[in-house]
Amino acid sequence: MAAHMRAAVLAGPRRIELAEVERPRPGPGQVLVRLHGCGVCGSNLAPWQGRAWFTYPFAPGVPGHEGWGVVERLGAGVDGLVEGQRVALLSGAAFADYDLAAVDRVLPIPDGLAGPFPGEALGCAVNVFRRAAVGQGDTVAVVGAGFLGLMVLRLAALAGARVLALSRRETSLALARRLGADEAIPTGDPGAAEARVRDLTGGRMCGVVVEAIGSQEALDLASRLVAEGGRLAIAGYHQDGPRTVDMQSWNWRGIDVVNAHERDLAVQREGVLAAARLVAEGRLDPGPLYRSFPLDRLADAFQAMEERPDGFVKALVTP
């Protein structure tokens, strides 16, 4: 008889069912991973909330893409991994007990790294930081202090930049200060936030600005904070339609605009491995930002991601 497993099924907007499905078997070049957990990404909120272009139900385990666990079984021809080894996945069906991935989407976790490791999310932060090209002595504004923004600002602080964190939430600003932000600026009044940045920079504004929310309002504010000849890195995941930009201002100031989302698998892998080293060395400590939910409460995890109660940053689900 075939072995079975539990998998969450996104059956419709705001409707999750826990199903028992056949456990996949690894074919040539594939790895079956017994999951220890999976992060809930901000990009998961659109499928959860519902959009006209989505078709339901989603496949079991989808859209979980931040999984980690241990190698359960190797398919034919797989080298470099062993059963029982801790790994992170760049897969797509990790809201489940097991997930199956091609070997090039399975990355070993260093022995010194204990605890949760949603590698795809942390690797994304590393690659956003790289695309933003932050250097020592730069003045960097990070608009948005969710998980991605907090990790990027921490990396910028480690690089020796002067970091300005901007967020609506006071609890997020407090976390930003703990992670190395030199200034924490509330954005309830965007005009006042812009004026504060202008004052802190002597009118020069910021050489690098990272937009890490994914809304029109955040993009507008981030755009206004960029210095002449500076760089705007768009890391927020914009999923609710087209955006408008002040192209006249962009042209006049001669700014560079970077899409900080990485789609090259080799670079994604490099980002995850770099993040794993940083966490293992203790230079990056995302642990206090996690809140765990069991797999059968995935809907509660989505709700927390959507509502963001005080002190909440990122949800993980565990089998």
PDB file of N, CA and C in Angstrom, residues 115-216:
ATOM      1  N   GLY A 115      17.644  24.964  14.919  1.00  0.00           N
ATOM      2  CA  GLY A 115      16.388  25.695  14.927  1.00  0.00           C
ATOM      3  C   GLY A 115      15.809  25.890  13.544  1.00  0.00           C
ATOM      4  N   PRO A 116      14.716  26.664  13.450  1.00  0.00           N
ATOM      5  CA  PRO A 116      14.029  26.849  12.173  1.00  0.00           C
ATOM      6  C   PRO A 116      14.926  27.540  11.146  1.00  0.00           C
ATOM      7  N   PHE A 117      14.735  27.170   9.876  1.00  0.00           N
ATOM      8  CA  PHE A 117      15.500  27.823   8.814  1.00  0.00           C
ATOM      9  C   PHE A 117      14.664  27.889   7.533  1.00  0.00           C
ATOM     10  N   PRO A 118      13.783  28.900   7.421  1.00  0.00           N
ATOM     11  CA  PRO A 118      13.066  29.115   6.158  1.00  0.00           C
ATOM     12  C   PRO A 118      14.028  29.728   5.140  1.00  0.00           C
ATOM     13  N   GLY A 119      14.825  28.866   4.528  1.00  0.00           N
ATOM     14  CA  GLY A 119      15.970  29.316   3.742  1.00  0.00           C
ATOM     15  C   GLY A 119      15.612  30.209   2.581  1.00  0.00           C
ATOM     16  N   GLU A 120      14.486  29.934   1.893  1.00  0.00           N
ATOM     17  CA  GLU A 120      14.142  30.755   0.739  1.00  0.00           C
ATOM     18  C   GLU A 120      13.919  32.204   1.144  1.00  0.00           C
ATOM     19  N   ALA A 121      13.260  32.422   2.275  1.00  0.00           N
ATOM     20  CA  ALA A 121      12.995  33.789   2.732  1.00  0.00           C
ATOM     21  C   ALA A 121      14.281  34.515   3.104  1.00  0.00           C
ATOM     22  N   LEU A 122      15.165  33.825   3.799  1.00  0.00           N
ATOM     23  CA  LEU A 122      16.427  34.441   4.206  1.00  0.00           C
ATOM     24  C   LEU A 122      17.336  34.652   3.011  1.00  0.00           C
ATOM     25  N   GLY A 123      17.337  33.698   2.077  1.00  0.00           N
ATOM     26  CA  GLY A 123      18.115  33.881   0.860  1.00  0.00           C
ATOM     27  C   GLY A 123      17.608  35.050   0.037  1.00  0.00           C
ATOM     28  N   CYS A 124      16.289  35.256   0.038  1.00  0.00           N
ATOM     29  CA  CYS A 124      15.703  36.407  -0.659  1.00  0.00           C
ATOM     30  C   CYS A 124      16.238  37.713  -0.084  1.00  0.00           C
ATOM     31  N   ALA A 125      16.324  37.795   1.247  1.00  0.00           N
ATOM     32  CA  ALA A 125      16.852  39.002   1.884  1.00  0.00           C
ATOM     33  C   ALA A 125      18.302  39.242   1.476  1.00  0.00           C
ATOM     34  N   VAL A 126      19.101  38.184   1.446  1.00  0.00           N
ATOM     35  CA  VAL A 126      20.506  38.316   1.030  1.00  0.00           C
ATOM     36  C   VAL A 126      20.590  38.838  -0.399  1.00  0.00           C
ATOM     37  N   ASN A 127      19.756  38.316  -1.285  1.00  0.00           N
ATOM     38  CA  ASN A 127      19.827  38.740  -2.681  1.00  0.00           C
ATOM     39  C   ASN A 127      19.261  40.136  -2.901  1.00  0.00           C
ATOM     40  N   VAL A 128      18.265  40.535  -2.117  1.00  0.00           N
ATOM     41  CA  VAL A 128      17.808  41.924  -2.163  1.00  0.00           C
ATOM     42  C   VAL A 128      18.951  42.849  -1.751  1.00  0.00           C
ATOM     43  N   PHE A 129      19.623  42.494  -0.668  1.00  0.00           N
ATOM     44  CA  PHE A 129      20.750  43.293  -0.194  1.00  0.00           C
ATOM     45  C   PHE A 129      21.835  43.399  -1.275  1.00  0.00           C
ATOM     46  N   ARG A 130      22.124  42.302  -1.939  1.00  0.00           N
ATOM     47  CA  ARG A 130      23.143  42.323  -2.992  1.00  0.00           C
ATOM     48  C   ARG A 130      22.720  43.202  -4.155  1.00  0.00           C
ATOM     49  N   ARG A 131      21.475  43.077  -4.571  1.00  0.00           N
ATOM     50  CA  ARG A 131      21.005  43.891  -5.699  1.00  0.00           C
ATOM     51  C   ARG A 131      20.965  45.373  -5.344  1.00  0.00           C
ATOM     52  N   ALA A 132      20.705  45.667  -4.088  1.00  0.00           N
ATOM     53  CA  ALA A 132      20.704  47.066  -3.663  1.00  0.00           C
ATOM     54  C   ALA A 132      22.107  47.649  -3.645  1.00  0.00           C
ATOM     55  N   ALA A 133      23.136  46.792  -3.637  1.00  0.00           N
ATOM     56  CA  ALA A 133      24.547  47.214  -3.706  1.00  0.00           C
ATOM     57  C   ALA A 133      24.892  48.203  -2.595  1.00  0.00           C
ATOM     58  N   VAL A 134      24.545  47.834  -1.376  1.00  0.00           N
ATOM     59  CA  VAL A 134      24.829  48.680  -0.210  1.00  0.00           C
ATOM     60  C   VAL A 134      26.308  48.592   0.123  1.00  0.00           C
ATOM     61  N   GLY A 135      26.924  49.738   0.371  1.00  0.00           N
ATOM     62  CA  GLY A 135      28.334  49.775   0.731  1.00  0.00           C
ATOM     63  C   GLY A 135      28.559  50.452   2.072  1.00  0.00           C
ATOM     64  N   GLN A 136      29.742  50.257   2.603  1.00  0.00           N
ATOM     65  CA  GLN A 136      30.104  50.896   3.875  1.00  0.00           C
ATOM     66  C   GLN A 136      29.996  52.405   3.741  1.00  0.00           C
ATOM     67  N   GLY A 137      29.352  53.031   4.726  1.00  0.00           N
ATOM     68  CA  GLY A 137      29.217  54.476   4.729  1.00  0.00           C
ATOM     69  C   GLY A 137      28.000  54.988   3.991  1.00  0.00           C
ATOM     70  N   ASP A 138      27.298  54.125   3.244  1.00  0.00           N
ATOM     71  CA  ASP A 138      26.080  54.566   2.562  1.00  0.00           C
ATOM     72  C   ASP A 138      24.999  54.914   3.580  1.00  0.00           C
ATOM     73  N   THR A 139      24.145  55.855   3.208  1.00  0.00           N
ATOM     74  CA  THR A 139      22.929  56.092   3.971  1.00  0.00           C
ATOM     75  C   THR A 139      21.802  55.350   3.277  1.00  0.00           C
ATOM     76  N   VAL A 140      21.210  54.393   4.010  1.00  0.00           N
ATOM     77  CA  VAL A 140      20.218  53.486   3.436  1.00  0.00           C
ATOM     78  C   VAL A 140      18.900  53.657   4.173  1.00  0.00           C
ATOM     79  N   ALA A 141      17.830  53.881   3.417  1.00  0.00           N
ATOM     80  CA  ALA A 141      16.487  53.874   4.003  1.00  0.00           C
ATOM     81  C   ALA A 141      15.798  52.584   3.615  1.00  0.00           C
ATOM     82  N   VAL A 142      15.208  51.899   4.592  1.00  0.00           N
ATOM     83  CA  VAL A 142      14.420  50.692   4.331  1.00  0.00           C
ATOM     84  C   VAL A 142      12.977  51.023   4.679  1.00  0.00           C
ATOM     85  N   VAL A 143      12.127  51.056   3.657  1.00  0.00           N
ATOM     86  CA  VAL A 143      10.716  51.385   3.847  1.00  0.00           C
ATOM     87  C   VAL A 143       9.950  50.079   4.022  1.00  0.00           C
ATOM     88  N   GLY A 144       9.538  49.821   5.263  1.00  0.00           N
ATOM     89  CA  GLY A 144       8.874  48.573   5.596  1.00  0.00           C
ATOM     90  C   GLY A 144       9.745  47.753   6.518  1.00  0.00           C
ATOM     91  N   ALA A 145       9.236  47.436   7.704  1.00  0.00           N
ATOM     92  CA  ALA A 145       9.999  46.665   8.688  1.00  0.00           C
ATOM     93  C   ALA A 145       9.283  45.373   9.024  1.00  0.00           C
ATOM     94  N   GLY A 146       8.811  44.681   7.964  1.00  0.00           N
ATOM     95  CA  GLY A 146       8.387  43.301   8.116  1.00  0.00           C
ATOM     96  C   GLY A 146       9.618  42.412   8.106  1.00  0.00           C
ATOM     97  N   PHE A 147       9.416  41.126   7.901  1.00  0.00           N
ATOM     98  CA  PHE A 147      10.543  40.199   7.969  1.00  0.00           C
ATOM     99  C   PHE A 147      11.620  40.543   6.951  1.00  0.00           C
ATOM    100  N   LEU A 148      11.232  40.738   5.699  1.00  0.00           N
ATOM    101  CA  LEU A 148      12.215  41.044   4.663  1.00  0.00           C
ATOM    102  C   LEU A 148      12.935  42.349   4.953  1.00  0.00           C
ATOM    103  N   GLY A 149      12.189  43.392   5.281  1.00  0.00           N
ATOM    104  CA  GLY A 149      12.813  44.678   5.562  1.00  0.00           C
ATOM    105  C   GLY A 149      13.766  44.608   6.735  1.00  0.00           C
ATOM    106  N   LEU A 150      13.371  43.901   7.798  1.00  0.00           N
ATOM    107  CA  LEU A 150      14.233  43.787   8.976  1.00  0.00           C
ATOM    108  C   LEU A 150      15.517  43.032   8.660  1.00  0.00           C
ATOM    109  N   MET A 151      15.420  41.965   7.871  1.00  0.00           N
ATOM    110  CA  MET A 151      16.626  41.219   7.510  1.00  0.00           C
ATOM    111  C   MET A 151      17.542  42.050   6.619  1.00  0.00           C
ATOM    112  N   VAL A 152      16.963  42.790   5.677  1.00  0.00           N
ATOM    113  CA  VAL A 152      17.790  43.631   4.798  1.00  0.00           C
ATOM    114  C   VAL A 152      18.471  44.741   5.591  1.00  0.00           C
ATOM    115  N   LEU A 153      17.740  45.360   6.518  1.00  0.00           N
ATOM    116  CA  LEU A 153      18.373  46.437   7.285  1.00  0.00           C
ATOM    117  C   LEU A 153      19.463  45.888   8.193  1.00  0.00           C
ATOM    118  N   ARG A 154      19.279  44.661   8.697  1.00  0.00           N
ATOM    119  CA  ARG A 154      20.340  44.052   9.498  1.00  0.00           C
ATOM    120  C   ARG A 154      21.597  43.828   8.658  1.00  0.00           C
ATOM    121  N   LEU A 155      21.420  43.344   7.433  1.00  0.00           N
ATOM    122  CA  LEU A 155      22.561  43.141   6.546  1.00  0.00           C
ATOM    123  C   LEU A 155      23.233  44.473   6.207  1.00  0.00           C
ATOM    124  N   ALA A 156      22.444  45.512   6.016  1.00  0.00           N
ATOM    125  CA  ALA A 156      23.013  46.829   5.734  1.00  0.00           C
ATOM    126  C   ALA A 156      23.809  47.347   6.924  1.00  0.00           C
ATOM    127  N   ALA A 157      23.292  47.132   8.137  1.00  0.00           N
ATOM    128  CA  ALA A 157      24.014  47.546   9.336  1.00  0.00           C
ATOM    129  C   ALA A 157      25.331  46.773   9.463  1.00  0.00           C
ATOM    130  N   LEU A 158      25.304  45.470   9.168  1.00  0.00           N
ATOM    131  CA  LEU A 158      26.531  44.664   9.226  1.00  0.00           C
ATOM    132  C   LEU A 158      27.555  45.155   8.210  1.00  0.00           C
ATOM    133  N   ALA A 159      27.076  45.721   7.098  1.00  0.00           N
ATOM    134  CA  ALA A 159      27.976  46.220   6.059  1.00  0.00           C
ATOM    135  C   ALA A 159      28.560  47.589   6.378  1.00  0.00           C
ATOM    136  N   GLY A 160      28.142  48.185   7.491  1.00  0.00           N
ATOM    137  CA  GLY A 160      28.677  49.488   7.875  1.00  0.00           C
ATOM    138  C   GLY A 160      27.928  50.667   7.313  1.00  0.00           C
ATOM    139  N   ALA A 161      26.683  50.445   6.876  1.00  0.00           N
ATOM    140  CA  ALA A 161      25.875  51.549   6.369  1.00  0.00           C
ATOM    141  C   ALA A 161      25.163  52.256   7.518  1.00  0.00           C
ATOM    142  N   ARG A 162      24.774  53.484   7.266  1.00  0.00           N
ATOM    143  CA  ARG A 162      23.879  54.211   8.172  1.00  0.00           C
ATOM    144  C   ARG A 162      22.461  53.862   7.742  1.00  0.00           C
ATOM    145  N   VAL A 163      21.669  53.272   8.638  1.00  0.00           N
ATOM    146  CA  VAL A 163      20.383  52.699   8.253  1.00  0.00           C
ATOM    147  C   VAL A 163      19.233  53.476   8.899  1.00  0.00           C
ATOM    148  N   LEU A 164      18.299  53.898   8.059  1.00  0.00           N
ATOM    149  CA  LEU A 164      17.072  54.536   8.515  1.00  0.00           C
ATOM    150  C   LEU A 164      15.927  53.563   8.251  1.00  0.00           C
ATOM    151  N   ALA A 165      15.208  53.168   9.286  1.00  0.00           N
ATOM    152  CA  ALA A 165      14.082  52.240   9.155  1.00  0.00           C
ATOM    153  C   ALA A 165      12.784  53.029   9.195  1.00  0.00           C
ATOM    154  N   LEU A 166      11.870  52.723   8.283  1.00  0.00           N
ATOM    155  CA  LEU A 166      10.583  53.408   8.228  1.00  0.00           C
ATOM    156  C   LEU A 166       9.460  52.375   8.259  1.00  0.00           C
ATOM    157  N   SER A 167       8.490  52.586   9.156  1.00  0.00           N
ATOM    158  CA  SER A 167       7.364  51.665   9.291  1.00  0.00           C
ATOM    159  C   SER A 167       6.202  52.373   9.971  1.00  0.00           C
ATOM    160  N   ARG A 168       5.002  51.871   9.735  1.00  0.00           N
ATOM    161  CA  ARG A 168       3.832  52.387  10.437  1.00  0.00           C
ATOM    162  C   ARG A 168       3.766  51.877  11.873  1.00  0.00           C
ATOM    163  N   ARG A 169       4.350  50.712  12.129  1.00  0.00           N
ATOM    164  CA  ARG A 169       4.149  50.010  13.399  1.00  0.00           C
ATOM    165  C   ARG A 169       5.284  50.297  14.370  1.00  0.00           C
ATOM    166  N   GLU A 170       4.941  50.749  15.551  1.00  0.00           N
ATOM    167  CA  GLU A 170       5.962  51.076  16.550  1.00  0.00           C
ATOM    168  C   GLU A 170       6.709  49.825  17.000  1.00  0.00           C
ATOM    169  N   THR A 171       6.012  48.685  17.085  1.00  0.00           N
ATOM    170  CA  THR A 171       6.708  47.462  17.486  1.00  0.00           C
ATOM    171  C   THR A 171       7.762  47.075  16.449  1.00  0.00           C
ATOM    172  N   SER A 172       7.467  47.291  15.180  1.00  0.00           N
ATOM    173  CA  SER A 172       8.445  46.995  14.131  1.00  0.00           C
ATOM    174  C   SER A 172       9.619  47.961  14.197  1.00  0.00           C
ATOM    175  N   LEU A 173       9.352  49.213  14.503  1.00  0.00           N
ATOM    176  CA  LEU A 173      10.440  50.183  14.633  1.00  0.00           C
ATOM    177  C   LEU A 173      11.337  49.831  15.813  1.00  0.00           C
ATOM    178  N   ALA A 174      10.738  49.332  16.898  1.00  0.00           N
ATOM    179  CA  ALA A 174      11.543  48.897  18.043  1.00  0.00           C
ATOM    180  C   ALA A 174      12.450  47.731  17.653  1.00  0.00           C
ATOM    181  N   LEU A 175      11.923  46.781  16.881  1.00  0.00           N
ATOM    182  CA  LEU A 175      12.741  45.675  16.396  1.00  0.00           C
ATOM    183  C   LEU A 175      13.847  46.182  15.484  1.00  0.00           C
ATOM    184  N   ALA A 176      13.524  47.149  14.651  1.00  0.00           N
ATOM    185  CA  ALA A 176      14.532  47.702  13.743  1.00  0.00           C
ATOM    186  C   ALA A 176      15.693  48.314  14.526  1.00  0.00           C
ATOM    187  N   ARG A 177      15.386  49.000  15.602  1.00  0.00           N
ATOM    188  CA  ARG A 177      16.461  49.569  16.431  1.00  0.00           C
ATOM    189  C   ARG A 177      17.332  48.456  17.000  1.00  0.00           C
ATOM    190  N   ARG A 178      16.714  47.381  17.477  1.00  0.00           N
ATOM    191  CA  ARG A 178      17.469  46.273  18.058  1.00  0.00           C
ATOM    192  C   ARG A 178      18.360  45.596  17.025  1.00  0.00           C
ATOM    193  N   LEU A 179      17.934  45.626  15.767  1.00  0.00           N
ATOM    194  CA  LEU A 179      18.695  44.962  14.711  1.00  0.00           C
ATOM    195  C   LEU A 179      19.731  45.865  14.057  1.00  0.00           C
ATOM    196  N   GLY A 180      19.846  47.097  14.535  1.00  0.00           N
ATOM    197  CA  GLY A 180      20.936  47.943  14.062  1.00  0.00           C
ATOM    198  C   GLY A 180      20.556  49.206  13.346  1.00  0.00           C
ATOM    199  N   ALA A 181      19.263  49.522  13.249  1.00  0.00           N
ATOM    200  CA  ALA A 181      18.874  50.769  12.603  1.00  0.00           C
ATOM    201  C   ALA A 181      19.365  51.961  13.416  1.00  0.00           C
ATOM    202  N   ASP A 182      19.924  52.949  12.738  1.00  0.00           N
ATOM    203  CA  ASP A 182      20.390  54.159  13.417  1.00  0.00           C
ATOM    204  C   ASP A 182      19.240  55.098  13.742  1.00  0.00           C
ATOM    205  N   GLU A 183      18.216  55.074  12.912  1.00  0.00           N
ATOM    206  CA  GLU A 183      17.028  55.892  13.140  1.00  0.00           C
ATOM    207  C   GLU A 183      15.799  55.065  12.788  1.00  0.00           C
ATOM    208  N   ALA A 184      14.727  55.246  13.554  1.00  0.00           N
ATOM    209  CA  ALA A 184      13.465  54.550  13.317  1.00  0.00           C
ATOM    210  C   ALA A 184      12.381  55.607  13.154  1.00  0.00           C
ATOM    211  N   ILE A 185      11.744  55.639  11.985  1.00  0.00           N
ATOM    212  CA  ILE A 185      10.875  56.749  11.611  1.00  0.00           C
ATOM    213  C   ILE A 185       9.463  56.244  11.319  1.00  0.00           C
ATOM    214  N   PRO A 186       8.455  56.721  12.038  1.00  0.00           N
ATOM    215  CA  PRO A 186       7.084  56.295  11.757  1.00  0.00           C
ATOM    216  C   PRO A 186       6.585  56.895  10.447  1.00  0.00           C
ATOM    217  N   THR A 187       5.722  56.154   9.745  1.00  0.00           N
ATOM    218  CA  THR A 187       5.250  56.598   8.436  1.00  0.00           C
ATOM    219  C   THR A 187       3.747  56.857   8.400  1.00  0.00           C
ATOM    220  N   GLY A 188       3.118  56.976   9.585  1.00  0.00           N
ATOM    221  CA  GLY A 188       1.696  57.293   9.606  1.00  0.00           C
ATOM    222  C   GLY A 188       1.381  58.549   8.823  1.00  0.00           C
ATOM    223  N   ASP A 189       2.277  59.521   8.863  1.00  0.00           N
ATOM    224  CA  ASP A 189       2.195  60.732   8.052  1.00  0.00           C
ATOM    225  C   ASP A 189       3.376  60.690   7.087  1.00  0.00           C
ATOM    226  N   PRO A 190       3.177  60.245   5.831  1.00  0.00           N
ATOM    227  CA  PRO A 190       4.294  60.103   4.902  1.00  0.00           C
ATOM    228  C   PRO A 190       5.068  61.403   4.685  1.00  0.00           C
ATOM    229  N   GLY A 191       4.356  62.532   4.675  1.00  0.00           N
ATOM    230  CA  GLY A 191       5.038  63.809   4.494  1.00  0.00           C
ATOM    231  C   GLY A 191       5.987  64.111   5.641  1.00  0.00           C
ATOM    232  N   ALA A 192       5.540  63.805   6.870  1.00  0.00           N
ATOM    233  CA  ALA A 192       6.397  64.019   8.037  1.00  0.00           C
ATOM    234  C   ALA A 192       7.591  63.071   8.010  1.00  0.00           C
ATOM    235  N   ALA A 193       7.373  61.834   7.546  1.00  0.00           N
ATOM    236  CA  ALA A 193       8.480  60.883   7.445  1.00  0.00           C
ATOM    237  C   ALA A 193       9.517  61.366   6.440  1.00  0.00           C
ATOM    238  N   GLU A 194       9.047  61.849   5.306  1.00  0.00           N
ATOM    239  CA  GLU A 194       9.969  62.386   4.298  1.00  0.00           C
ATOM    240  C   GLU A 194      10.744  63.576   4.849  1.00  0.00           C
ATOM    241  N   ALA A 195      10.058  64.451   5.564  1.00  0.00           N
ATOM    242  CA  ALA A 195      10.723  65.619   6.143  1.00  0.00           C
ATOM    243  C   ALA A 195      11.775  65.200   7.165  1.00  0.00           C
ATOM    244  N   ARG A 196      11.469  64.157   7.928  1.00  0.00           N
ATOM    245  CA  ARG A 196      12.434  63.666   8.916  1.00  0.00           C
ATOM    246  C   ARG A 196      13.687  63.126   8.242  1.00  0.00           C
ATOM    247  N   VAL A 197      13.516  62.389   7.153  1.00  0.00           N
ATOM    248  CA  VAL A 197      14.680  61.883   6.422  1.00  0.00           C
ATOM    249  C   VAL A 197      15.476  63.042   5.828  1.00  0.00           C
ATOM    250  N   ARG A 198      14.788  64.035   5.311  1.00  0.00           N
ATOM    251  CA  ARG A 198      15.479  65.198   4.752  1.00  0.00           C
ATOM    252  C   ARG A 198      16.308  65.898   5.824  1.00  0.00           C
ATOM    253  N   ASP A 199      15.728  66.002   7.017  1.00  0.00           N
ATOM    254  CA  ASP A 199      16.447  66.651   8.122  1.00  0.00           C
ATOM    255  C   ASP A 199      17.659  65.827   8.546  1.00  0.00           C
ATOM    256  N   LEU A 200      17.504  64.517   8.645  1.00  0.00           N
ATOM    257  CA  LEU A 200      18.594  63.640   9.089  1.00  0.00           C
ATOM    258  C   LEU A 200      19.741  63.579   8.092  1.00  0.00           C
ATOM    259  N   THR A 201      19.436  63.840   6.821  1.00  0.00           N
ATOM    260  CA  THR A 201      20.471  63.746   5.786  1.00  0.00           C
ATOM    261  C   THR A 201      20.957  65.107   5.308  1.00  0.00           C
ATOM    262  N   GLY A 202      20.562  66.167   6.019  1.00  0.00           N
ATOM    263  CA  GLY A 202      20.985  67.498   5.593  1.00  0.00           C
ATOM    264  C   GLY A 202      20.469  67.867   4.226  1.00  0.00           C
ATOM    265  N   GLY A 203      19.307  67.318   3.866  1.00  0.00           N
ATOM    266  CA  GLY A 203      18.690  67.628   2.581  1.00  0.00           C
ATOM    267  C   GLY A 203      19.173  66.760   1.433  1.00  0.00           C
ATOM    268  N   ARG A 204      20.167  65.923   1.654  1.00  0.00           N
ATOM    269  CA  ARG A 204      20.733  65.125   0.552  1.00  0.00           C
ATOM    270  C   ARG A 204      19.889  63.904   0.228  1.00  0.00           C
ATOM    271  N   MET A 205      19.113  63.419   1.169  1.00  0.00           N
ATOM    272  CA  MET A 205      18.327  62.185   1.072  1.00  0.00           C
ATOM    273  C   MET A 205      19.265  60.975   1.023  1.00  0.00           C
ATOM    274  N   CYS A 206      18.805  59.834   0.554  1.00  0.00           N
ATOM    275  CA  CYS A 206      19.521  58.564   0.774  1.00  0.00           C
ATOM    276  C   CYS A 206      20.096  57.999  -0.520  1.00  0.00           C
ATOM    277  N   GLY A 207      21.328  57.557  -0.420  1.00  0.00           N
ATOM    278  CA  GLY A 207      21.976  56.973  -1.585  1.00  0.00           C
ATOM    279  C   GLY A 207      21.348  55.671  -2.023  1.00  0.00           C
ATOM    280  N   VAL A 208      20.799  54.921  -1.069  1.00  0.00           N
ATOM    281  CA  VAL A 208      20.108  53.661  -1.376  1.00  0.00           C
ATOM    282  C   VAL A 208      18.800  53.636  -0.597  1.00  0.00           C
ATOM    283  N   VAL A 209      17.717  53.285  -1.279  1.00  0.00           N
ATOM    284  CA  VAL A 209      16.415  53.108  -0.630  1.00  0.00           C
ATOM    285  C   VAL A 209      15.867  51.752  -1.044  1.00  0.00           C
ATOM    286  N   VAL A 210      15.439  50.975  -0.054  1.00  0.00           N
ATOM    287  CA  VAL A 210      14.837  49.663  -0.308  1.00  0.00           C
ATOM    288  C   VAL A 210      13.364  49.738   0.052  1.00  0.00           C
ATOM    289  N   GLU A 211      12.504  49.508  -0.927  1.00  0.00           N
ATOM    290  CA  GLU A 211      11.056  49.456  -0.680  1.00  0.00           C
ATOM    291  C   GLU A 211      10.688  48.009  -0.414  1.00  0.00           C
ATOM    292  N   ALA A 212      10.183  47.713   0.782  1.00  0.00           N
ATOM    293  CA  ALA A 212       9.983  46.322   1.202  1.00  0.00           C
ATOM    294  C   ALA A 212       8.564  46.053   1.684  1.00  0.00           C
ATOM    295  N   ILE A 213       7.593  46.727   1.070  1.00  0.00           N
ATOM    296  CA  ILE A 213       6.193  46.519   1.462  1.00  0.00           C
ATOM    297  C   ILE A 213       5.362  45.974   0.310  1.00  0.00           C
ATOM    298  N   GLY A 214       5.440  46.620  -0.860  1.00  0.00           N
ATOM    299  CA  GLY A 214       4.664  46.155  -1.995  1.00  0.00           C
ATOM    300  C   GLY A 214       3.360  46.889  -2.193  1.00  0.00           C
ATOM    301  N   SER A 215       3.306  48.168  -1.816  1.00  0.00           N
ATOM    302  CA  SER A 215       2.095  48.962  -2.012  1.00  0.00           C
ATOM    303  C   SER A 215       2.443  50.241  -2.765  1.00  0.00           C
ATOM    304  N   GLN A 216       1.412  50.857  -3.349  1.00  0.00           N
ATOM    305  CA  GLN A 216       1.627  52.127  -4.051  1.00  0.00           C
ATOM    306  C   GLN A 216       2.148  53.194  -3.096  1.00  0.00           C
TER     307      GLN A 216
END
